[in-house]
Tab-separated table of C-alpha atoms in Angstrom:
chain	number	residue	atom	x	y	z
A	8	ASP	CA	79.701	103.114	92.869
A	9	GLY	CA	78.840	106.543	94.246
A	10	GLY	CA	80.840	109.521	93.231
A	11	ILE	CA	81.134	112.724	91.211
A	12	THR	CA	81.351	112.672	87.465
A	13	GLN	CA	82.745	115.595	85.529
A	14	SER	CA	82.589	115.902	81.776
A	15	PRO	CA	84.249	116.447	79.437
A	16	LYS	CA	87.704	115.673	80.863
A	17	TYR	CA	89.381	117.794	78.202
A	18	LEU	CA	87.787	120.719	76.314
A	19	PHE	CA	89.083	123.172	73.772
A	20	ARG	CA	87.385	126.444	73.144
A	21	LYS	CA	87.862	129.294	70.751
A	22	GLU	CA	87.921	132.797	72.099
A	23	GLY	CA	84.452	134.284	72.360
A	24	GLN	CA	82.653	131.005	72.885
A	25	ASN	CA	80.711	129.952	75.966
A	26	VAL	CA	81.298	126.441	77.235
A	27	THR	CA	79.505	124.388	79.827
A	28	LEU	CA	81.211	121.890	82.157
A	29	SER	CA	79.039	119.158	83.572
A	30	CYS	CA	79.124	117.915	87.172
A	31	GLU	CA	76.851	115.116	88.361
A	32	GLN	CA	76.901	113.393	91.764
A	33	ASN	CA	75.041	110.349	93.024
A	34	LEU	CA	76.114	110.727	96.651
A	35	ASN	CA	72.864	112.455	97.672
A	36	HIS	CA	74.920	115.431	98.829
A	37	ASP	CA	73.203	118.742	99.458
A	38	ALA	CA	76.078	121.127	98.795
A	39	MET	CA	78.119	121.434	95.609
A	40	TYR	CA	81.120	123.574	94.689
A	41	TRP	CA	83.171	124.644	91.683
A	42	TYR	CA	86.838	125.388	92.074
A	43	ARG	CA	89.401	126.676	89.576
A	44	GLN	CA	93.003	125.387	89.799
A	45	ASP	CA	95.980	127.211	88.269
A	46	PRO	CA	99.617	126.187	88.767
A	47	GLY	CA	101.075	127.601	91.955
A	48	GLN	CA	97.782	129.139	93.092
A	49	GLY	CA	95.947	126.304	94.769
A	50	LEU	CA	92.189	126.077	94.381
A	51	ARG	CA	89.980	129.121	94.181
A	52	LEU	CA	86.215	128.980	94.732
A	53	ILE	CA	84.039	130.065	91.825
A	54	TYR	CA	80.486	129.260	92.925
A	55	TYR	CA	78.788	127.065	95.494
A	56	SER	CA	75.323	125.804	96.183
A	57	GLN	CA	73.976	124.579	99.484
A	58	ILE	CA	70.512	123.543	98.276
A	59	VAL	CA	68.595	123.137	95.037
A	60	ASN	CA	67.638	126.349	93.292
A	61	ASP	CA	70.115	128.391	95.342
A	62	PHE	CA	73.742	129.303	94.757
A	63	GLN	CA	76.259	131.913	95.837
A	64	LYS	CA	79.293	133.575	94.323
A	65	GLY	CA	82.699	132.488	95.511
A	66	ASP	CA	85.948	134.432	95.314
A	67	ILE	CA	86.318	134.516	91.506
A	68	ALA	CA	82.770	134.373	90.051
A	69	GLU	CA	83.220	136.994	87.339
A	70	GLY	CA	82.833	135.456	83.881
A	71	TYR	CA	81.157	132.327	85.185
A	72	SER	CA	77.557	131.217	85.711
A	73	VAL	CA	75.913	128.174	87.321
A	74	SER	CA	72.519	126.625	87.884
A	75	ARG	CA	71.205	124.129	90.408
A	76	GLU	CA	67.902	122.827	89.130
A	77	LYS	CA	68.474	119.292	90.434
A	78	LYS	CA	70.145	118.074	93.560
A	79	GLU	CA	72.554	115.884	91.642
A	80	SER	CA	73.612	118.393	89.012
A	81	PHE	CA	75.612	121.625	89.127
A	82	PRO	CA	76.806	122.682	85.659
A	83	LEU	CA	79.296	125.536	85.253
A	84	THR	CA	79.271	127.843	82.202
A	85	VAL	CA	82.446	129.631	81.352
A	86	THR	CA	81.340	132.701	79.388
A	87	SER	CA	83.223	134.819	76.913
A	88	ALA	CA	83.460	137.438	79.666
A	89	GLN	CA	86.072	135.309	81.439
A	90	LYS	CA	89.322	136.787	80.265
A	91	ASN	CA	91.633	133.950	81.177
A	92	PRO	CA	89.575	130.726	81.162
A	93	THR	CA	92.377	128.224	80.518
A	94	ALA	CA	92.565	126.189	83.742
A	95	PHE	CA	91.718	122.934	85.471
A	96	TYR	CA	88.176	122.990	86.930
A	97	LEU	CA	87.166	120.860	89.876
A	98	CYS	CA	83.660	120.111	91.131
A	99	ALA	CA	83.119	118.974	94.701
A	100	SER	CA	80.236	118.064	96.980
A	101	ARG	CA	79.485	117.381	100.640
A	102	LEU	CA	76.643	115.928	102.641
A	103	SER	CA	75.095	119.088	104.049
A	104	TRP	CA	75.950	122.619	104.891
A	105	THR	CA	76.149	121.775	108.597
A	106	ASP	CA	78.501	118.885	108.122
A	107	THR	CA	82.150	119.199	109.082
A	108	GLY	CA	83.033	116.318	106.844
A	109	GLU	CA	85.157	116.178	103.786
A	110	LEU	CA	84.616	117.546	100.340
A	111	PHE	CA	84.403	114.856	97.686
A	112	PHE	CA	85.989	115.879	94.381
A	113	GLY	CA	85.456	114.895	90.794
A	114	GLU	CA	88.302	114.034	88.426
A	115	GLY	CA	88.308	117.556	86.912
A	116	SER	CA	87.901	119.143	83.518
A	117	ARG	CA	90.777	120.794	81.741
A	118	LEU	CA	89.740	123.727	79.582
A	119	THR	CA	92.085	125.198	77.021
A	120	VAL	CA	91.301	128.331	75.038
A	121	LEU	CA	92.859	128.294	71.559
B	16	ALA	CA	89.740	136.277	107.099
B	17	GLN	CA	91.288	132.880	106.929
B	18	SER	CA	94.419	132.083	104.976
B	19	VAL	CA	96.825	129.189	104.447
B	20	THR	CA	100.540	129.245	103.755
B	21	GLN	CA	102.359	126.150	102.585
B	22	LEU	CA	106.147	126.498	102.850
B	23	GLY	CA	107.881	125.207	99.807
B	24	SER	CA	106.203	124.718	96.421
B	25	HIS	CA	108.448	121.703	95.673
B	26	VAL	CA	109.901	119.119	98.023
B	27	SER	CA	112.265	116.293	97.007
B	28	VAL	CA	112.728	113.294	99.298
B	29	SER	CA	114.535	110.041	99.020
B	30	GLU	CA	112.589	106.790	99.105
B	31	GLY	CA	112.440	105.710	102.754
B	32	ALA	CA	113.171	109.139	104.165
B	33	LEU	CA	110.897	111.326	106.254
B	34	VAL	CA	108.286	113.412	104.457
B	35	LEU	CA	107.540	116.763	106.099
B	36	LEU	CA	105.189	119.280	104.525
B	37	ARG	CA	104.613	122.532	106.359
B	38	CYS	CA	101.302	124.367	106.653
B	39	ASN	CA	100.561	127.492	108.644
B	40	TYR	CA	97.135	129.093	108.842
B	41	SER	CA	95.465	132.192	110.074
B	42	SER	CA	91.967	132.051	111.501
B	43	SER	CA	89.978	134.207	113.892
B	44	VAL	CA	88.153	131.211	115.340
B	45	PRO	CA	89.165	127.579	116.077
B	46	PRO	CA	89.815	126.171	112.626
B	47	TYR	CA	88.884	123.004	110.833
B	48	LEU	CA	92.063	121.781	109.059
B	49	PHE	CA	92.486	119.403	106.162
B	50	TRP	CA	95.238	117.857	104.031
B	51	TYR	CA	94.371	116.672	100.512
B	52	VAL	CA	96.481	114.816	97.942
B	53	GLN	CA	96.226	115.195	94.144
B	54	TYR	CA	97.714	112.880	91.524
B	55	PRO	CA	98.306	114.283	87.996
B	56	ASN	CA	95.132	115.210	86.164
B	57	GLN	CA	92.912	113.928	88.930
B	58	GLY	CA	90.714	115.339	91.617
B	59	LEU	CA	91.659	115.775	95.277
B	60	GLN	CA	91.458	113.021	97.845
B	61	LEU	CA	91.260	113.648	101.603
B	62	LEU	CA	94.300	112.458	103.575
B	63	LEU	CA	93.224	113.575	107.010
B	64	LYS	CA	91.310	116.254	108.896
B	65	TYR	CA	91.258	117.974	112.243
B	66	THR	CA	88.025	119.344	113.637
B	67	THR	CA	88.119	118.938	117.455
B	68	GLY	CA	89.671	116.610	119.984
B	69	ALA	CA	93.069	114.913	119.677
B	70	THR	CA	95.618	117.180	118.092
B	71	LEU	CA	97.557	114.360	116.417
B	72	VAL	CA	95.553	113.122	113.520
B	73	LYS	CA	96.262	109.932	111.584
B	74	GLY	CA	95.216	109.615	107.980
B	75	ILE	CA	95.439	107.276	105.031
B	76	ASN	CA	98.606	105.922	103.472
B	77	GLY	CA	100.626	106.316	106.701
B	78	PHE	CA	100.368	110.116	106.898
B	79	GLU	CA	99.699	112.061	110.077
B	80	ALA	CA	99.480	115.702	111.097
B	81	GLU	CA	99.624	117.588	114.346
B	82	PHE	CA	97.533	120.659	115.123
B	83	LYS	CA	99.551	123.147	117.134
B	84	LYS	CA	97.397	126.086	118.141
B	85	SER	CA	100.261	128.112	119.613
B	86	GLU	CA	102.187	127.888	116.346
B	87	THR	CA	99.097	128.061	114.091
B	88	SER	CA	100.491	125.069	112.270
B	89	PHE	CA	99.230	121.802	110.834
B	90	HIS	CA	102.314	120.072	109.390
B	91	LEU	CA	101.963	116.772	107.525
B	92	THR	CA	104.481	113.943	108.026
B	93	LYS	CA	105.146	110.398	106.926
B	94	PRO	CA	108.049	108.482	108.472
B	95	SER	CA	109.127	106.665	105.286
B	96	ALA	CA	108.447	107.930	101.770
B	97	HIS	CA	107.289	105.607	99.071
B	98	MET	CA	107.492	106.175	95.350
B	99	SER	CA	103.689	106.256	95.276
B	100	ASP	CA	103.718	109.363	97.516
B	101	ALA	CA	104.806	111.482	94.576
B	102	ALA	CA	101.921	113.913	94.151
B	103	GLU	CA	100.766	117.445	95.012
B	104	TYR	CA	99.568	118.080	98.533
B	105	PHE	CA	97.176	120.809	99.621
B	106	CYS	CA	96.492	122.159	103.087
B	107	ALA	CA	93.088	123.757	103.634
B	108	VAL	CA	91.336	125.619	106.447
B	109	SER	CA	87.729	126.371	107.229
B	110	GLU	CA	86.391	128.646	109.921
B	111	ASP	CA	82.895	127.190	109.928
B	112	SER	CA	81.067	123.946	109.535
B	113	TRP	CA	79.772	124.428	106.029
B	114	GLY	CA	82.787	123.570	104.020
B	115	LYS	CA	83.936	126.787	102.397
B	116	LEU	CA	87.574	125.781	102.371
B	117	GLN	CA	90.564	128.098	101.839
B	118	PHE	CA	93.334	126.160	100.136
B	119	GLY	CA	97.071	126.704	100.216
B	120	ALA	CA	99.073	126.955	96.993
B	121	GLY	CA	100.133	123.338	97.189
B	122	THR	CA	103.438	121.443	97.565
B	123	GLN	CA	104.676	119.160	94.847
B	124	VAL	CA	106.448	116.119	96.295
B	125	VAL	CA	109.032	114.231	94.227
B	126	VAL	CA	110.381	110.920	95.541
B	127	THR	CA	113.793	109.797	94.311
B	128	PRO	CA	115.043	106.200	94.408
C-alpha cells in the first residue's frame, strides 16, 4: 500500500544531542513537508520541499535542518540549537506544487527531550 | 497573510446529537479550505475540502461544511454524533495552489453516551 512512513514513532533525546527523524513516501509525490505540533497550537510548518535537491524554510525553521536528495525521502534533523524540541512531528506530502489536492500525512514521531 | 480561528478548543456532544465545529479564516484572495481529523498519536486525515464551485461540501464519515464568503467561515457539521467521532479536528486555509496550509489550533471533540 502507498503511504508515508515516519520513524521512529517515539524518540528520547538528551539535551545537546542532534536527532534525525525519517520520512519516506512511496506515493511518487513531488512536494514534502515537515510540521511541528504542540498542544493548543495546531500545526506549524518547519520546512518544505517542492522538488528534489531544493527546500525552503517554513515558519519555525530555527534549530532544524533537512535534506532532499531523493524524491521519496525528506529527513528532518533536530539540532541542539532547537531550544524546546519536545513535540509531535508530522511529515506530509502532495502530488505536485501546482496541485490543489490534499496533503497526505504520516503517523508522526514523538520526540521527548530528557 | 492568512490565518485561521477555531472557536472552542474543546467541544462535548452527546451521542446522536449535532456536531458543529466553527472555523473562521482571513485571506486576501479566494481561499482553499480544508478540514482534517486526527486520532490520538496518529497523523491527520482529510475530511473534506473546498476549492471552487459548490459552497456546501460533503466529506467522509457523514461530515459536511459550508463555505460562506460573506462571513469568512467554513463550519463543519455532522447531524448525528457517533462515539467514533471523538478526535481532534483542524481547519486549514491556503491562499495558493501549492499546499502551504495555515492550520487552526484545533478542536478536541468528546462524545458522551
